XYZ file of C-alpha atoms in Angstrom:
351
model
C 0.072 0.005 -0.107
C 1.431 3.522 -0.605
C 1.407 5.927 2.025
C -1.061 8.708 2.151
C 1.466 11.335 1.766
C 3.402 9.689 -1.067
C 0.051 9.324 -3.302
C -0.968 13.564 -1.984
C 2.808 14.178 -3.152
C 2.103 12.360 -6.521
C -1.181 14.476 -7.159
C 0.788 17.952 -6.619
C 3.686 17.238 -8.967
C 0.821 15.886 -11.323
C -1.095 19.279 -11.002
C 1.824 21.209 -11.623
C 3.012 19.251 -14.152
C -0.106 19.826 -15.809
C -0.500 23.516 -14.888
C 2.743 24.242 -16.369
C 1.718 22.401 -19.559
C -1.090 24.567 -19.335
C 0.497 28.024 -19.113
C 3.350 26.976 -22.133
C -0.002 25.957 -23.895
C -1.669 29.143 -23.358
C 0.936 31.130 -23.981
C 1.611 29.308 -27.318
C -2.258 30.228 -28.131
C -2.051 33.653 -27.284
C 1.037 34.389 -29.472
C -0.697 32.381 -32.420
C -3.601 34.650 -32.072
C -1.873 37.559 -31.154
C -0.049 37.685 -35.292
C -3.088 37.271 -36.903
C -4.869 39.795 -34.724
C -2.353 42.442 -35.106
C -2.395 42.148 -38.586
C -6.147 42.268 -38.817
C -6.276 45.231 -37.025
C -3.007 46.798 -39.596
C -5.259 45.822 -42.866
C -8.271 47.534 -41.228
C -6.509 50.557 -40.710
C -5.266 50.510 -44.316
C -8.734 49.864 -45.464
C -9.970 52.779 -43.378
C -6.947 55.080 -44.954
C -7.590 54.047 -48.480
C -11.137 55.566 -48.097
C -10.201 58.331 -46.299
C -7.529 59.337 -49.308
C -9.815 57.582 -51.806
C -7.063 55.447 -52.886
C -7.658 52.623 -55.584
C -5.432 50.353 -56.416
C -5.144 48.509 -59.860
C -5.278 45.046 -58.669
C -4.478 42.562 -56.197
C -0.796 42.679 -56.202
C -0.474 46.519 -55.906
C -2.837 46.781 -53.327
C -0.362 43.872 -51.405
C 2.799 46.240 -52.343
C 1.050 49.214 -51.119
C -0.415 47.647 -48.045
C 3.296 46.617 -47.081
C 4.642 49.834 -47.859
C 1.977 51.546 -45.400
C 2.395 48.996 -42.659
C 6.229 49.788 -42.823
C 5.700 53.455 -42.393
C 3.014 53.352 -39.890
C 4.990 50.998 -37.652
C 7.719 53.365 -37.916
C 5.721 56.745 -37.342
C 4.017 55.298 -34.147
C 7.948 54.512 -33.111
C 8.873 57.817 -33.718
C 5.979 59.421 -31.736
C 6.259 56.893 -28.807
C 9.892 57.951 -28.443
C 11.792 60.483 -26.880
C 9.947 63.859 -27.491
C 11.448 65.719 -29.609
C 9.250 68.615 -29.771
C 7.410 68.092 -33.182
C 5.193 65.008 -34.483
C 4.739 62.834 -37.299
C 1.466 61.812 -38.734
C 0.287 58.706 -40.904
C -1.042 60.494 -43.992
C -1.823 61.107 -47.280
C 2.055 59.991 -48.427
C 2.008 56.428 -46.171
C 2.211 54.139 -49.182
C 5.093 55.245 -51.392
C 8.119 54.624 -50.812
C 10.996 57.398 -50.053
C 11.838 57.110 -54.132
C 8.266 57.303 -54.877
C 7.836 60.224 -52.933
C 10.393 62.092 -54.260
C 9.722 61.578 -57.551
C 6.597 63.040 -57.273
C 6.696 65.843 -54.795
C 9.865 67.322 -55.503
C 10.460 70.077 -57.834
C 13.028 72.330 -57.056
C 16.177 72.767 -59.498
C 19.294 74.419 -58.197
C 19.887 77.975 -60.454
C 22.341 77.278 -63.472
C 25.805 79.094 -64.337
C 24.185 81.147 -66.834
C 21.299 82.151 -64.649
C 23.385 82.895 -61.558
C 26.188 85.042 -63.664
C 23.734 86.495 -66.140
C 21.016 87.700 -63.629
C 21.593 87.685 -59.722
C 20.392 90.834 -57.925
C 23.346 92.924 -56.603
C 20.820 94.594 -54.067
C 19.181 93.518 -50.455
C 16.962 96.046 -49.266
C 16.327 95.169 -46.085
C 20.243 94.408 -44.811
C 19.561 98.053 -43.074
C 16.912 97.104 -41.186
C 17.315 96.467 -37.320
C 13.542 97.047 -36.259
C 11.855 93.998 -36.141
C 8.760 92.394 -34.336
C 9.494 89.502 -32.261
C 6.418 87.767 -34.165
C 5.589 87.738 -37.612
C 2.736 85.486 -39.167
C 1.582 87.241 -42.553
C -1.510 85.147 -42.575
C -2.764 87.823 -40.179
C -1.909 91.141 -42.070
C -4.043 89.324 -44.746
C -1.243 88.638 -47.368
C -1.762 84.971 -47.521
C -4.158 83.027 -49.398
C -5.443 79.539 -48.650
C -2.820 76.756 -48.708
C -2.960 74.893 -52.209
C -2.148 71.150 -53.436
C 0.358 71.242 -56.517
C -0.554 67.332 -56.672
C 1.475 64.999 -58.065
C 3.117 68.020 -60.780
C 6.553 68.585 -59.396
C 6.015 72.631 -59.847
C 6.492 73.875 -56.139
C 8.430 76.673 -57.569
C 5.381 77.753 -59.103
C 3.678 77.764 -55.926
C 6.005 79.560 -53.893
C 6.933 82.307 -56.552
C 3.345 82.738 -56.632
C 2.666 82.873 -52.877
C 5.351 85.408 -52.613
C 3.807 87.674 -54.909
C 0.097 87.138 -53.985
C 1.964 88.317 -50.624
C 3.747 91.680 -52.127
C 0.624 92.643 -54.246
C -1.539 92.471 -50.639
C 1.227 94.950 -49.283
C 1.611 97.107 -52.121
C -2.282 97.176 -53.243
C -4.359 96.206 -50.286
C -5.775 93.554 -52.000
C -5.162 89.865 -51.653
C -5.410 87.840 -55.142
C -5.115 84.357 -55.770
C -2.731 84.000 -58.509
C -2.305 81.612 -61.353
C 0.489 78.238 -60.896
C -0.883 76.841 -64.369
C 0.395 80.099 -66.181
C 3.482 78.982 -65.423
C 3.775 75.756 -65.564
C 1.971 75.888 -69.095
C 4.185 79.326 -69.925
C 7.395 79.077 -67.795
C 9.426 77.138 -70.402
C 12.462 78.345 -70.533
C 15.240 75.761 -69.942
C 15.650 76.673 -66.635
C 11.495 76.149 -65.381
C 9.894 72.878 -67.412
C 6.471 73.077 -65.817
C 6.412 69.670 -63.873
C 9.889 68.478 -64.337
C 10.859 71.367 -61.791
C 11.782 75.015 -61.900
C 13.391 78.055 -60.087
C 11.700 80.542 -58.464
C 14.003 83.509 -59.762
C 12.994 82.807 -63.060
C 9.721 82.498 -62.630
C 9.810 85.799 -61.096
C 11.897 86.974 -64.575
C 9.181 85.523 -66.488
C 6.560 87.631 -64.891
C 8.400 90.632 -64.734
C 8.875 90.241 -68.863
C 5.782 88.809 -69.291
C 3.754 92.565 -67.906
C 2.310 90.502 -64.967
C 0.110 87.252 -63.561
C -3.264 85.960 -64.627
C -5.557 85.220 -61.560
C -6.326 81.848 -60.592
C -9.847 82.151 -61.401
C -8.923 83.079 -65.038
C -6.222 80.878 -65.002
C -7.029 77.671 -62.978
C -5.262 75.212 -61.915
C -4.873 71.821 -63.351
C -1.905 69.910 -61.679
C -0.193 69.014 -65.246
C 1.373 70.501 -68.212
C -0.740 72.218 -70.660
C -0.813 74.544 -73.834
C -0.072 78.208 -72.787
C -3.281 79.958 -73.277
C -2.891 83.927 -73.916
C -6.827 84.713 -74.070
C -7.155 83.484 -70.291
C -3.439 85.051 -69.276
C -4.928 88.524 -68.572
C -2.221 90.056 -65.988
C -4.058 91.141 -62.428
C -0.212 91.456 -60.829
C 2.847 92.611 -61.883
C 6.059 93.002 -60.091
C 8.902 95.141 -61.477
C 11.680 92.479 -60.525
C 12.986 90.465 -57.385
C 16.157 90.355 -55.372
C 17.986 87.780 -53.343
C 18.534 87.216 -49.655
C 21.939 86.957 -48.902
C 23.053 83.776 -48.752
C 23.300 80.879 -45.528
C 22.311 84.037 -43.238
C 19.249 83.137 -41.078
C 19.428 86.815 -39.693
C 19.135 88.372 -43.205
C 16.094 86.302 -44.027
C 14.668 87.287 -40.815
C 15.014 90.918 -41.855
C 13.443 90.367 -45.526
C 10.489 87.799 -44.015
C 9.675 90.653 -41.601
C 8.642 93.028 -44.783
C 7.263 90.764 -46.911
C 6.599 86.251 -47.727
C 9.948 85.307 -49.584
C 10.506 82.101 -51.586
C 12.693 79.378 -50.454
C 14.272 76.550 -51.307
C 14.658 73.218 -48.917
C 15.222 69.692 -48.804
C 11.655 68.575 -48.272
C 12.278 65.025 -49.433
C 13.432 63.401 -46.158
C 11.062 61.046 -44.295
C 10.414 63.142 -41.176
C 9.833 65.679 -43.429
C 7.108 63.630 -45.365
C 5.215 62.829 -42.349
C 5.376 66.011 -40.513
C 2.344 66.962 -38.443
C 3.009 69.158 -35.858
C 4.786 71.042 -33.625
C 8.648 72.819 -33.977
C 10.155 70.322 -36.672
C 13.907 69.698 -35.699
C 14.371 66.800 -37.545
C 17.372 64.641 -40.039
C 17.505 66.824 -43.361
C 20.146 68.188 -45.831
C 20.717 71.112 -48.005
C 19.929 69.329 -51.413
C 17.586 71.634 -52.457
C 14.604 69.506 -54.095
C 11.674 71.749 -52.889
C 10.448 74.948 -52.422
C 7.834 76.650 -49.934
C 6.868 80.304 -48.812
C 8.843 81.630 -45.615
C 5.323 83.780 -44.353
C 6.413 84.502 -40.524
C 8.509 83.456 -37.847
C 8.289 83.214 -33.608
C 8.871 80.952 -30.779
C 7.018 78.353 -29.609
C 5.822 77.932 -25.962
C 9.204 76.092 -25.095
C 11.098 78.297 -26.320
C 12.071 77.228 -29.634
C 12.487 79.550 -32.420
C 10.634 78.859 -36.152
C 9.491 79.920 -39.368
C 6.396 79.919 -40.314
C 6.326 78.109 -43.776
C 3.281 77.605 -46.155
C 3.975 74.559 -48.715
C 2.012 73.303 -51.287
C 1.016 70.134 -50.324
C -2.668 70.718 -49.388
C -4.255 70.943 -45.664
C -3.807 67.479 -45.263
C -0.410 67.787 -44.462
C 1.627 69.301 -41.682
C -0.349 72.103 -39.662
C -3.116 72.544 -41.726
C -0.909 73.406 -45.223
C 1.741 74.830 -42.638
C 5.052 73.878 -40.999
C 6.816 75.236 -38.032
C 10.869 74.986 -38.973
C 13.089 75.375 -36.019
C 15.351 78.663 -37.005
C 18.669 79.939 -35.423
C 20.471 76.790 -35.778
C 24.101 75.928 -35.641
C 24.375 75.723 -39.361
C 24.558 79.241 -41.289
C 22.762 76.780 -44.015
C 19.594 76.902 -42.102
C 17.870 73.824 -41.030
C 16.958 72.186 -44.688
C 19.077 74.449 -46.113
C 16.486 77.299 -45.888
C 18.784 80.200 -45.722
C 20.558 79.121 -48.999
C 18.548 80.288 -51.622
C 15.951 83.116 -50.511
C 14.083 85.532 -52.740
C 11.339 87.880 -53.256
C 9.913 89.634 -55.832
C 9.821 93.632 -56.009
C 6.279 95.311 -56.860
């Protein structure tokens, strides 16, 4: 006969073994179930994202490819936002199913000045060089000198949007009337070897074209199409004119501040970086270089509640990017070129 204490010990051992097996089994089941549930959640997010941005793929293979890119971008964005606080946040925006290479090809459009254009027509004066009394905060939107945020779409004509925004600003300051002007006229008509429609261009040569063309039409008369077309003379009745342009001294954020304190300014930047693409809010201080490939308009400056100085930038990627289409870009950085090269190639129209 087996003693009662041995029987009891055997039962306890058996129970412990069974519990251990159940624990291992439950962990395995949990892991097995967890993966599909997470994947199902991500698939649902992709479907919702597609509906929100009216994205339709031609076939299942393309959808699967785009989903993989979307998933990778989303996971990276969430890891950034859940990591160390950097003063700005990223968001899952309309660019989430594009690779970096695809995004660059679709959304860039700034072209560096050729040596010929630099030597033949580089402005020699800077009228704001002696300005010392500058407000601590400037926002040209509050002065009525900035039109609503526009969207260049997949046409690489950021140069036209940047130049037009600067002209809209100076026109309002000189005439007291804010007029939305035509980017499409530049895309269609300003074809000169430097500016090439959706294939890219440069703001200074756009200013030159508008001066020689004796003005620029309104957006209402010559609306944006998002693609290159034939130059339409009939619709191109000038609504705003300029006398030329001036360049801001190169690699000088103080000089840029002097200019922006007086009018909206066209600037070239590097805007193809991953952080820049998914910027959502805050003062951007992310990784970006000085290979200028995008053009925006500096419409002000200020200091955040945390004490970080910034440039207020109007972009041309629609209101569903950044802070309703705008970005606060860190100002007064160590690099003389400015963050993302913002102080390298800045200019403004003269009216």
